[in-house]
Structure formats: structure tokens, C-alpha cells
Amino acid sequence: MHVHLLFLLLFFSPLCADWNQTFDDDTKRLAEHFPAFQTTPYIEQYRFFMNARKALLKDAKIQKKVLKTAPEKKKLIIKKEEKLIIKKRRNNHIHDLYVWELSHLLNAAPACIVPSFPIDLGGKRAIVQQIESLQYGDTTPAEALQKIPLENYWKSHLVAYLLGLSDLAGRNIGITSDGKIRFFDNEASFIYYNHPSRTARAFTSGFLSQSFDWPQFRQSLDETTATHLQQFVDNLADFEEKVRLYKTIRPLTFPEEGLAFRLQVLRKFPMKEGASFRDFYMTAFPDIAAGLTKLNEIVSSILKQKVGDGTTLFFTCRRMVPSQLQKEQLLAIHDWVHTYIPQ
């Protein structure tokens, strides 16, 4: 019944742009192949976006703002009254959509990805998102972070790992009032290093998040949560096939061997009582893990305060400015990289 409802929604939706119509046609094909796109939550979200699209296609001011933005530039437009955010990405990039839809194919995955819907406005594509009431990972008090269920933390971050989310700064991690994690600004996804590598600044690693500072990163699994997580992993048995079929319908391209590698890492990790997400990270990135405690000490010394593993990794991989460091601090980072990161 749900798939028929989606077809009716799409059939009776007159559009002003061929790309939008093609997108809806492809959505019908998705619903034919995947029960995940026949569910009430997906259809209700699609209905909301379709109504938003109708309004935006009639909004000359919004279209003008998007169309006058250069293809290689970003543009953020907020419509508070309609509770909408319009994000014009570089070069018609709509990976936010793919992340959201593929999260539906991860069986038993939590709703950790903010829904994203593409719209074509005169040849330029933008992502539409509904404004949500969230706290953010870099400003939420520690007592609020402690309320996030451990199982939700694990599943959300395993989704992020598998889908290659590579911009999990605290400002891109939302937290709902009932302690659920919401990842947004998922433009940087699918393609990243499964192994760390040296850079001119220090080193880079694909999977890192400021939420590694949260208590759940080191918290041990209890037996019940470990069992639930193992069931989550077991349900991923056919995920590669689902992705391949999905890619025949949506124009998503990325190296499938990278995803296969991450799935293998996850499947081999023993979900057992006493394990922590930090243990999983150390399994996925053994080179970094061997020296992470030492790196944490170096960065804490540089920043003159005790910091967590998330801040340590973000500082070293993304935010460190060599010209702002003292010679001995640069030398400490240099020695660490040459000790622990393969050439």
C-alpha cells in the first residue's frame, strides 16, 4: 500500500523542470526495488519535500539567489517561516541525498542522518533540509552528552564510518532533546582514506569525529547492547548488493572497494561485553591507535589543556597551523607522524 501511495504522490506532482521529473521517476524505481523506500517515515518525509519543492519552484527570489551563485561556490539560504534550509553545493553536488537514502538501507540503523532532498532550479541543484531543533556536539554540556544511549552512539557512528562521512566536526553533529544523534552537512562522504597517510602539515585520516571526546567513545559495552550491535552487523550481509543496485538508479559514483574494506573491518570486530568504540577505532586504524595516547599528550600540551581523542585528531589532521607552533611543538608532531604513520 505504501509504495502505491508514493507513486500517487509522484504521479500527481506537476513539475517545472525536467531534472526534477527524472528524479521522481528514479524514486519510483527505488520504491519498486527496496522496501525501505516504501515505509511511512520515508513517504512522509518525501511528501514534506515535495510540498517544499512546489513552493520553491514558484519563489523567484530564492531562484535568483541560487542562479546568480557561481557553480564552484556554496550558498546557504534559510527560510525560517517555512522551517527550510536551502544549500547550494559546489558543482551540483547532492551527496547529502545519497547519504540519507543509503542510511535507509542499513537495516536497524537509527535515524541519525538529517533528511536531504535535491531540487533543480534552472539548471543549478540545491539540497533542501527541514530545520530541526538541535543542540550541537561542540556546545552541548557534558551532562547532556552523557544521556545519549550507548547503542545509539555506536550505530550512528558505524553508519558514519560505513558511508564515509568525513566532516564530523562538532558543529555538524546535532543532538535531539531525547538524546538522539543527527549528522548533517554530509556533503563530504563516501570517498576517504581507509588508512592514514602523511601530509605536508601532519597526517590525514578518513574517519575522525569530535564526538570521540564524548564519554561513549570509551564506555564499555554491556552484554545486551553488544548483542544488539552484533545483530546490526549481521543484518548487513547483503548491503554491498543493495548499494550496487542503488547506484544503477541514482547517479552516485565512488570506489566500491573502499566500502567493502570498511564492511570487512566491521564484520571482523568482535561485538562483546567490555568492548568500547575506541577499541573499534583502534582496530580500524591500528597505526594511529598505537600512538594515540602519546599524540593526545602532545596536543594537550600544545593547547595547554587536557583534550579528548576527537579534539586531538581534528587538531592534527585539520586545524593545526604549523606557523603558529613553536619549534619543539612542531618537532614533537613531526616525530610522532614519522613513528606511527606509514609513508
Coordinates of N, CA, C and O in Angstrom, one line a residue, residues 129-301:
Q129 N 16.6 21.0 3.3 CA 16.5 20.3 4.5 C 15.5 21.0 5.4 O 15.4 22.3 5.3
Q130 N 14.9 20.3 6.3 CA 14.0 20.9 7.2 C 14.7 21.3 8.5 O 15.6 20.5 9.0
I131 N 14.5 22.5 9.0 CA 15.2 23.0 10.2 C 14.7 22.1 11.4 O 13.5 21.9 11.6
E132 N 15.7 21.7 12.1 CA 15.4 20.9 13.3 C 15.9 21.6 14.5 O 16.9 22.3 14.5
S133 N 15.2 21.4 15.7 CA 15.7 21.9 16.9 C 16.7 21.0 17.5 O 16.4 19.9 18.0
L134 N 18.0 21.4 17.5 CA 19.1 20.6 18.0 C 20.1 21.4 18.8 O 20.2 22.6 18.7
Q135 N 20.7 20.6 19.7 CA 22.0 21.1 20.3 C 23.1 20.6 19.4 O 22.9 19.7 18.6
Y136 N 24.3 21.1 19.6 CA 25.4 20.7 18.8 C 26.6 20.1 19.5 O 26.8 20.5 20.7
G137 N 27.3 19.2 18.9 CA 28.3 18.5 19.5 C 29.4 19.3 20.1 O 30.1 18.8 21.0
D138 N 29.6 20.5 19.7 CA 30.7 21.3 20.2 C 30.3 22.3 21.3 O 31.1 23.0 21.9
T139 N 29.0 22.3 21.5 CA 28.5 23.3 22.6 C 27.6 22.6 23.6 O 27.2 23.3 24.6
T140 N 27.2 21.4 23.4 CA 26.3 20.7 24.4 C 27.1 20.4 25.7 O 28.2 19.9 25.7
P141 N 26.4 20.7 26.8 CA 27.1 20.4 28.1 C 27.3 18.9 28.3 O 26.6 18.1 27.8
A142 N 28.4 18.7 29.1 CA 28.8 17.3 29.3 C 27.7 16.4 29.9 O 27.5 15.3 29.5
E143 N 26.9 17.0 30.8 CA 25.8 16.2 31.4 C 24.7 15.8 30.4 O 24.1 14.7 30.5
A144 N 24.5 16.6 29.3 CA 23.6 16.3 28.3 C 24.2 15.2 27.4 O 23.4 14.3 26.9
L145 N 25.5 15.3 27.1 CA 26.1 14.2 26.3 C 26.0 12.9 26.9 O 25.9 11.8 26.2
Q146 N 26.1 12.8 28.2 CA 26.0 11.5 28.9 C 24.7 10.8 28.8 O 24.6 9.6 29.0
K147 N 23.7 11.6 28.4 CA 22.3 11.0 28.3 C 22.1 10.2 27.0 O 21.1 9.6 26.8
I148 N 23.1 10.4 26.0 CA 23.0 9.7 24.7 C 23.1 8.2 24.9 O 24.2 7.8 25.5
P149 N 22.2 7.4 24.5 CA 22.3 6.0 24.7 C 23.5 5.4 24.0 O 23.8 5.8 22.9
L150 N 24.2 4.5 24.6 CA 25.4 3.9 24.1 C 25.1 3.2 22.7 O 25.9 3.3 21.8
E151 N 24.0 2.5 22.7 CA 23.7 1.8 21.4 C 23.5 2.8 20.3 O 23.9 2.6 19.2
N152 N 22.8 3.9 20.6 CA 22.6 4.9 19.6 C 23.9 5.5 19.1 O 24.1 5.8 17.9
Y153 N 24.8 5.7 20.0 CA 26.2 6.3 19.7 C 26.9 5.3 18.8 O 27.4 5.7 17.7
W154 N 26.9 4.0 19.1 CA 27.6 3.0 18.3 C 27.0 3.0 16.9 O 27.7 3.1 15.9
K155 N 25.7 2.8 16.8 CA 25.0 2.6 15.5 C 25.2 3.8 14.6 O 25.5 3.7 13.4
S156 N 25.0 5.0 15.2 CA 25.2 6.3 14.4 C 26.6 6.4 13.9 O 26.8 6.7 12.7
H157 N 27.6 6.0 14.7 CA 29.0 6.2 14.2 C 29.4 5.1 13.3 O 30.3 5.3 12.4
L158 N 28.8 3.9 13.4 CA 29.1 2.9 12.4 C 28.5 3.2 11.1 O 29.1 3.0 10.0
V159 N 27.3 3.9 11.1 CA 26.7 4.4 9.8 C 27.7 5.4 9.2 O 28.0 5.4 8.0
A160 N 28.2 6.3 10.1 CA 29.1 7.4 9.6 C 30.4 6.7 9.0 O 30.9 7.2 8.0
Y161 N 30.9 5.7 9.7 CA 32.1 5.0 9.2 C 31.8 4.4 7.9 O 32.6 4.5 6.9
L162 N 30.7 3.6 7.7 CA 30.5 2.9 6.5 C 30.2 3.8 5.3 O 30.7 3.5 4.2
L163 N 29.5 4.9 5.6 CA 29.1 5.8 4.5 C 30.2 6.9 4.2 O 30.0 7.7 3.4
G164 N 31.3 6.8 5.0 CA 32.4 7.7 4.7 C 32.2 9.1 5.0 O 32.7 10.0 4.3
L165 N 31.4 9.4 6.1 CA 31.2 10.8 6.5 C 32.6 11.3 7.0 O 33.1 10.8 8.0
S166 N 33.1 12.4 6.4 CA 34.4 12.8 6.7 C 34.5 14.2 7.2 O 35.6 14.9 7.1
D167 N 33.4 14.8 7.6 CA 33.4 16.2 8.2 C 32.6 16.2 9.4 O 31.7 17.1 9.6
L168 N 32.9 15.4 10.4 CA 32.1 15.3 11.6 C 32.7 16.2 12.7 O 33.0 15.8 13.8
A169 N 32.9 17.5 12.3 CA 33.2 18.5 13.3 C 32.0 18.6 14.2 O 30.8 18.3 13.9
G170 N 32.2 19.1 15.4 CA 31.1 19.2 16.4 C 29.9 20.0 15.9 O 28.8 19.7 16.2
R171 N 30.2 21.0 15.0 CA 29.1 21.8 14.5 C 28.2 21.1 13.5 O 27.1 21.5 13.1
N172 N 28.7 19.9 13.0 CA 27.9 19.1 12.1 C 27.3 17.9 12.8 O 26.8 17.0 12.1
I173 N 27.3 17.9 14.1 CA 26.6 16.8 14.9 C 25.5 17.4 15.7 O 25.8 18.2 16.6
G174 N 24.3 17.0 15.4 CA 23.2 17.5 16.2 C 22.8 16.5 17.2 O 23.0 15.3 17.1
I175 N 22.2 17.0 18.3 CA 21.6 16.1 19.4 C 20.2 16.6 19.7 O 20.0 17.7 20.0
T176 N 19.3 15.6 19.6 CA 17.9 16.0 19.9 C 17.6 16.1 21.4 O 18.5 15.6 22.2
S177 N 16.5 16.5 21.7 CA 16.1 16.7 23.1 C 16.1 15.4 23.9 O 16.2 15.3 25.1
D178 N 15.8 14.3 23.1 CA 15.7 13.0 23.8 C 17.0 12.2 23.6 O 17.1 10.9 23.7
G179 N 18.1 12.9 23.2 CA 19.4 12.2 23.2 C 19.8 11.4 22.0 O 20.6 10.5 22.0
K180 N 19.1 11.7 20.8 CA 19.5 11.0 19.6 C 20.5 11.9 18.8 O 20.4 13.1 18.8
I181 N 21.4 11.2 18.1 CA 22.4 11.9 17.3 C 21.9 12.1 15.9 O 21.2 11.2 15.3
R182 N 22.2 13.3 15.3 CA 21.8 13.7 14.0 C 23.0 14.3 13.2 O 23.5 15.3 13.6
F183 N 23.4 13.6 12.2 CA 24.5 14.1 11.4 C 23.9 14.9 10.2 O 23.0 14.5 9.6
F184 N 24.5 16.1 10.0 CA 24.1 16.9 8.8 C 25.3 17.5 8.1 O 26.5 17.3 8.6
D185 N 25.1 18.3 7.1 CA 26.2 18.8 6.2 C 27.0 17.6 5.8 O 28.3 17.6 5.9
N186 N 26.4 16.6 5.2 CA 27.1 15.3 4.8 C 27.5 15.4 3.4 O 27.5 14.4 2.7
E187 N 27.9 16.5 2.9 CA 28.4 16.7 1.6 C 29.7 15.9 1.3 O 29.9 15.2 0.3
A188 N 30.6 15.9 2.3 CA 31.9 15.2 2.2 C 31.6 13.7 2.7 O 31.6 13.4 3.9
S189 N 31.4 12.8 1.7 CA 31.1 11.5 2.1 C 31.5 10.5 1.0 O 31.9 10.9 -0.1
F190 N 31.5 9.2 1.4 CA 31.8 8.1 0.5 C 33.3 7.9 0.1 O 33.8 6.8 0.1
I191 N 34.0 9.0 -0.1 CA 35.4 8.8 -0.6 C 36.3 9.4 0.5 O 36.3 10.6 0.7
Y192 N 37.1 8.5 1.2 CA 38.1 9.0 2.0 C 39.1 7.9 2.3 O 38.9 6.7 1.9
Y193 N 40.2 8.2 3.0 CA 41.2 7.2 3.2 C 40.8 6.2 4.2 O 40.4 6.6 5.4
N194 N 40.9 4.9 3.9 CA 40.7 3.9 4.9 C 42.0 3.6 5.7 O 42.0 2.9 6.7
H195 N 43.1 4.3 5.3 CA 44.3 4.2 6.0 C 44.9 5.6 6.1 O 44.7 6.4 5.2
P196 N 45.5 5.9 7.3 CA 46.1 7.2 7.4 C 47.3 7.4 6.5 O 48.0 6.5 6.1
S197 N 47.5 8.7 6.1 CA 48.7 9.0 5.3 C 49.3 10.3 5.7 O 48.6 11.2 6.2
R198 N 50.6 10.5 5.4 CA 51.2 11.7 5.8 C 50.8 12.9 4.8 O 50.5 12.6 3.6
T199 N 50.8 14.1 5.4 CA 50.6 15.3 4.5 C 51.7 16.3 4.8 O 52.5 16.1 5.7
A200 N 51.7 17.4 4.1 CA 52.7 18.4 4.4 C 52.5 19.0 5.8 O 53.5 19.4 6.4
R201 N 51.3 19.0 6.3 CA 51.1 19.6 7.6 C 51.4 18.5 8.7 O 52.1 18.8 9.6
A202 N 50.8 17.3 8.6 CA 51.0 16.3 9.6 C 50.5 15.0 9.0 O 51.3 14.3 8.4
F203 N 49.2 14.6 9.1 CA 48.7 13.4 8.5 C 47.2 13.6 8.3 O 46.6 14.5 8.9
T204 N 46.6 12.7 7.6 CA 45.2 12.7 7.4 C 44.6 11.3 7.6 O 45.3 10.3 7.5
S205 N 43.4 11.3 8.1 CA 42.7 10.1 8.3 C 41.2 10.3 7.9 O 40.6 11.3 8.2
G206 N 40.6 9.3 7.3 CA 39.3 9.5 6.8 C 38.2 9.6 7.9 O 37.4 10.5 7.9
F207 N 38.3 8.7 8.8 CA 37.2 8.6 9.8 C 37.7 9.2 11.1 O 38.5 8.7 11.8
L208 N 37.2 10.4 11.4 CA 37.5 11.1 12.7 C 36.3 11.9 13.0 O 35.6 12.4 12.2
S209 N 36.1 12.1 14.3 CA 34.9 12.9 14.7 C 35.2 13.5 16.1 O 35.9 12.9 16.9
Q210 N 34.7 14.7 16.3 CA 34.9 15.4 17.6 C 34.1 14.7 18.6 O 34.3 14.9 19.8
S211 N 33.1 13.8 18.2 CA 32.4 13.1 19.2 C 33.2 12.0 19.9 O 32.7 11.3 20.8
F212 N 34.4 11.8 19.4 CA 35.3 10.9 20.1 C 35.7 11.4 21.5 O 36.3 10.7 22.3
D213 N 35.4 12.7 21.7 CA 35.6 13.3 23.0 C 34.6 12.9 24.0 O 34.7 13.0 25.2
W214 N 33.4 12.4 23.5 CA 32.3 12.1 24.4 C 32.6 10.9 25.2 O 33.4 10.0 24.8
P215 N 31.9 10.7 26.4 CA 32.2 9.6 27.2 C 31.9 8.2 26.6 O 32.5 7.2 26.9
Q216 N 30.9 8.2 25.6 CA 30.5 6.9 25.0 C 31.7 6.3 24.2 O 31.7 5.1 23.9
F217 N 32.7 7.2 23.8 CA 33.8 6.7 23.0 C 34.6 5.6 23.7 O 35.1 4.6 23.1
R218 N 34.7 5.8 25.0 CA 35.5 4.8 25.9 C 34.6 3.9 26.7 O 35.1 3.1 27.4
Q219 N 33.3 4.1 26.7 CA 32.4 3.4 27.5 C 32.3 1.9 27.1 O 32.2 1.6 25.9
S220 N 32.3 1.0 28.0 CA 32.3 -0.4 27.7 C 30.9 -0.9 27.4 O 29.9 -0.5 28.0
L221 N 30.8 -1.8 26.5 CA 29.5 -2.4 26.1 C 29.0 -3.4 27.2 O 29.8 -4.1 27.8
D222 N 27.7 -3.3 27.5 CA 27.1 -4.4 28.3 C 26.7 -5.5 27.4 O 26.7 -5.4 26.1
E223 N 26.3 -6.6 27.9 CA 26.0 -7.8 27.1 C 24.8 -7.6 26.2 O 24.9 -8.0 25.0
T224 N 23.8 -6.9 26.7 CA 22.6 -6.7 25.8 C 22.9 -5.8 24.7 O 22.5 -6.1 23.5
T225 N 23.6 -4.7 24.9 CA 24.0 -3.8 23.8 C 24.9 -4.4 22.8 O 24.7 -4.3 21.6
A226 N 25.8 -5.2 23.3 CA 26.7 -6.0 22.4 C 25.9 -6.9 21.5 O 26.2 -7.0 20.3
T227 N 24.9 -7.6 22.0 CA 24.1 -8.5 21.2 C 23.3 -7.7 20.2 O 23.2 -8.1 19.0
H228 N 22.8 -6.5 20.5 CA 22.0 -5.7 19.6 C 23.0 -5.2 18.4 O 22.6 -5.2 17.3
L229 N 24.2 -4.9 18.8 CA 25.1 -4.4 17.8 C 25.5 -5.6 16.8 O 25.7 -5.4 15.6
Q230 N 25.7 -6.8 17.4 CA 26.0 -7.9 16.5 C 24.9 -8.2 15.6 O 25.1 -8.5 14.4
Q231 N 23.7 -8.0 16.0 CA 22.5 -8.2 15.1 C 22.5 -7.2 14.0 O 22.2 -7.5 12.9
F232 N 22.9 -5.9 14.4 CA 23.0 -4.9 13.4 C 24.0 -5.3 12.3 O 23.8 -5.1 11.1
V233 N 25.2 -5.8 12.7 CA 26.2 -6.2 11.8 C 25.8 -7.4 10.9 O 26.0 -7.4 9.7
D234 N 25.1 -8.3 11.6 CA 24.6 -9.5 10.8 C 23.6 -9.1 9.7 O 23.5 -9.7 8.7
N235 N 22.9 -8.0 10.0 CA 21.9 -7.6 9.0 C 22.5 -6.8 7.8 O 21.7 -6.5 6.9
L236 N 23.8 -6.7 7.8 CA 24.4 -6.0 6.7 C 25.0 -7.0 5.7 O 25.7 -6.6 4.8
A237 N 24.5 -8.2 5.8 CA 25.1 -9.3 4.9 C 24.9 -8.9 3.4 O 25.8 -9.3 2.6
D238 N 23.8 -8.3 3.0 CA 23.6 -8.0 1.6 C 23.7 -6.5 1.3 O 23.2 -6.1 0.2
F239 N 24.4 -5.8 2.1 CA 24.5 -4.3 1.9 C 25.2 -4.0 0.6 O 24.8 -3.0 -0.1
E240 N 26.3 -4.7 0.3 CA 27.0 -4.4 -0.9 C 26.1 -4.5 -2.2 O 26.1 -3.7 -3.1
E241 N 25.3 -5.6 -2.2 CA 24.4 -5.8 -3.3 C 23.3 -4.7 -3.4 O 23.0 -4.2 -4.5
K242 N 22.8 -4.2 -2.2 CA 21.9 -3.1 -2.2 C 22.5 -1.8 -2.8 O 21.9 -1.1 -3.6
V243 N 23.7 -1.6 -2.4 CA 24.4 -0.4 -2.9 C 24.6 -0.4 -4.4 O 24.4 0.6 -5.1
R244 N 25.0 -1.6 -4.9 CA 25.2 -1.7 -6.3 C 23.9 -1.5 -7.1 O 23.9 -0.8 -8.1
L245 N 22.8 -2.0 -6.6 CA 21.5 -1.8 -7.3 C 21.1 -0.3 -7.1 O 20.6 0.3 -8.1
Y246 N 21.3 0.3 -6.0 CA 21.0 1.7 -5.8 C 21.8 2.6 -6.8 O 21.2 3.5 -7.3
K247 N 23.0 2.3 -7.0 CA 23.9 3.0 -7.9 C 23.4 2.9 -9.4 O 23.8 3.7 -10.2
T248 N 22.6 1.9 -9.7 CA 22.1 1.8 -11.1 C 20.9 2.7 -11.3 O 20.5 3.0 -12.4
I249 N 20.4 3.3 -10.2 CA 19.2 4.1 -10.2 C 19.6 5.6 -9.9 O 19.2 6.5 -10.7
R250 N 20.4 5.8 -8.9 CA 20.8 7.2 -8.6 C 22.3 7.3 -9.2 O 23.0 6.4 -9.1
P251 N 22.6 8.5 -9.7 CA 23.9 8.7 -10.3 C 25.0 8.9 -9.2 O 25.8 9.9 -9.3
L252 N 25.2 8.0 -8.3 CA 26.2 8.1 -7.3 C 27.4 7.2 -7.8 O 27.2 6.1 -8.2
T253 N 28.6 7.8 -7.7 CA 29.8 7.1 -8.0 C 30.8 7.2 -6.9 O 31.0 8.3 -6.3
F254 N 31.4 6.1 -6.5 CA 32.5 6.0 -5.6 C 33.1 4.7 -5.7 O 32.5 3.7 -6.1
P255 N 34.4 4.5 -5.3 CA 35.1 3.2 -5.3 C 34.4 2.2 -4.3 O 34.5 2.4 -3.1
E256 N 33.8 1.2 -4.9 CA 33.2 0.2 -4.0 C 34.1 -0.6 -3.1 O 33.7 -1.1 -2.1
E257 N 35.4 -0.7 -3.6 CA 36.3 -1.4 -2.7 C 36.6 -0.8 -1.4 O 36.9 -1.4 -0.4
G258 N 36.4 0.6 -1.3 CA 36.6 1.2 0.0 C 35.5 0.9 0.9 O 35.7 0.6 2.1
L259 N 34.2 0.8 0.4 CA 33.1 0.4 1.2 C 33.3 -1.1 1.6 O 33.0 -1.4 2.8
A260 N 33.7 -1.9 0.7 CA 33.9 -3.3 1.0 C 34.9 -3.5 2.2 O 34.8 -4.4 3.0
F261 N 36.0 -2.7 2.1 CA 37.0 -2.8 3.2 C 36.4 -2.4 4.5 O 36.7 -3.1 5.5
R262 N 35.6 -1.3 4.6 CA 35.0 -0.9 5.8 C 34.1 -1.9 6.4 O 34.0 -2.2 7.6
L263 N 33.3 -2.6 5.5 CA 32.4 -3.6 5.9 C 33.1 -4.8 6.5 O 32.7 -5.4 7.5
Q264 N 34.3 -5.1 5.9 CA 35.1 -6.2 6.4 C 35.6 -5.9 7.8 O 35.6 -6.8 8.6
V265 N 36.1 -4.7 8.0 CA 36.6 -4.3 9.3 C 35.5 -4.5 10.3 O 35.7 -5.0 11.4
L266 N 34.3 -4.0 10.0 CA 33.2 -4.0 10.9 C 32.8 -5.5 11.2 O 32.5 -5.9 12.4
R267 N 32.7 -6.3 10.2 CA 32.3 -7.7 10.4 C 33.3 -8.5 11.2 O 32.9 -9.5 11.9
K268 N 34.5 -8.1 11.1 CA 35.5 -8.9 11.9 C 35.6 -8.5 13.3 O 36.2 -9.2 14.2
F269 N 35.1 -7.3 13.7 CA 35.3 -6.8 15.0 C 34.3 -7.5 16.0 O 33.1 -7.7 15.7
P270 N 34.9 -8.1 17.1 CA 34.0 -8.8 18.0 C 33.2 -7.9 18.9 O 33.7 -7.2 19.7
M271 N 31.9 -7.9 18.6 CA 31.0 -7.2 19.4 C 30.7 -8.0 20.7 O 29.9 -8.9 20.7
K272 N 31.4 -7.6 21.8 CA 31.3 -8.4 23.0 C 31.3 -7.4 24.2 O 31.7 -6.3 24.1
E273 N 30.8 -8.0 25.3 CA 30.8 -7.2 26.5 C 32.2 -6.7 26.9 O 33.1 -7.5 26.8
G274 N 32.3 -5.5 27.3 CA 33.6 -4.9 27.6 C 34.3 -4.1 26.6 O 35.2 -3.3 26.8
A275 N 33.9 -4.3 25.3 CA 34.5 -3.6 24.2 C 34.0 -2.1 24.2 O 32.9 -1.8 24.6
S276 N 34.8 -1.3 23.7 CA 34.4 0.2 23.5 C 34.5 0.6 22.1 O 35.2 -0.1 21.3
F277 N 33.9 1.7 21.8 CA 34.1 2.2 20.4 C 35.5 2.6 20.1 O 36.0 2.5 19.0
R278 N 36.2 3.0 21.1 CA 37.7 3.3 20.9 C 38.4 2.0 20.5 O 39.3 2.1 19.7
D279 N 38.0 0.9 21.0 CA 38.6 -0.4 20.6 C 38.3 -0.6 19.1 O 39.2 -1.1 18.4
F280 N 37.1 -0.3 18.7 CA 36.7 -0.4 17.3 C 37.6 0.5 16.4 O 38.1 0.1 15.4
Y281 N 37.7 1.7 16.8 CA 38.6 2.7 16.1 C 40.0 2.2 16.0 O 40.7 2.3 15.0
M282 N 40.5 1.6 17.1 CA 41.9 1.1 17.1 C 42.1 0.0 16.2 O 43.1 -0.3 15.6
T283 N 41.0 -0.8 16.0 CA 41.0 -1.9 15.1 C 41.0 -1.4 13.6 O 41.7 -2.0 12.8
A284 N 40.2 -0.4 13.4 CA 40.1 0.1 12.0 C 41.3 0.9 11.6 O 41.7 0.9 10.4
F285 N 42.0 1.6 12.6 CA 43.2 2.4 12.3 C 44.3 2.0 13.3 O 44.7 2.8 14.2
P286 N 44.9 0.8 13.1 CA 45.9 0.4 14.1 C 47.1 1.3 14.1 O 47.8 1.4 15.2
D287 N 47.5 1.9 13.0 CA 48.7 2.7 13.0 C 48.5 3.9 14.0 O 49.3 4.2 14.8
I288 N 47.3 4.6 13.8 CA 47.0 5.7 14.7 C 46.9 5.2 16.1 O 47.4 5.9 17.1
A289 N 46.2 4.1 16.3 CA 45.9 3.6 17.6 C 47.1 3.4 18.4 O 47.1 3.6 19.6
A290 N 48.1 2.9 17.8 CA 49.4 2.5 18.5 C 50.0 3.8 19.2 O 50.6 3.6 20.3
G291 N 49.7 4.9 18.7 CA 50.3 6.1 19.3 C 49.3 7.2 19.7 O 49.7 8.3 20.0
L292 N 48.0 6.8 19.8 CA 47.0 7.8 20.0 C 47.2 8.5 21.4 O 47.0 9.7 21.6
T293 N 47.5 7.7 22.4 CA 47.7 8.2 23.7 C 48.8 9.2 23.8 O 48.7 10.3 24.4
K294 N 49.9 8.9 23.1 CA 51.0 9.8 23.0 C 50.7 11.1 22.3 O 51.0 12.2 22.7
L295 N 49.9 11.0 21.2 CA 49.5 12.1 20.4 C 48.6 13.0 21.2 O 48.7 14.2 21.2
N296 N 47.8 12.4 22.0 CA 46.9 13.1 22.9 C 47.7 14.0 23.9 O 47.3 15.1 24.2
E297 N 48.7 13.4 24.4 CA 49.6 14.2 25.3 C 50.3 15.3 24.7 O 50.4 16.4 25.2
I298 N 50.7 15.2 23.4 CA 51.4 16.2 22.7 C 50.4 17.4 22.4 O 50.7 18.5 22.7
V299 N 49.2 17.0 21.9 CA 48.2 18.1 21.6 C 47.7 18.8 22.9 O 47.5 20.0 22.9
S300 N 47.5 18.0 23.9 CA 47.1 18.6 25.2 C 48.1 19.6 25.7 O 47.8 20.7 26.2
S301 N 49.4 19.3 25.4 CA 50.5 20.2 25.8 C 50.5 21.5 25.0 O 50.6 22.6 25.5

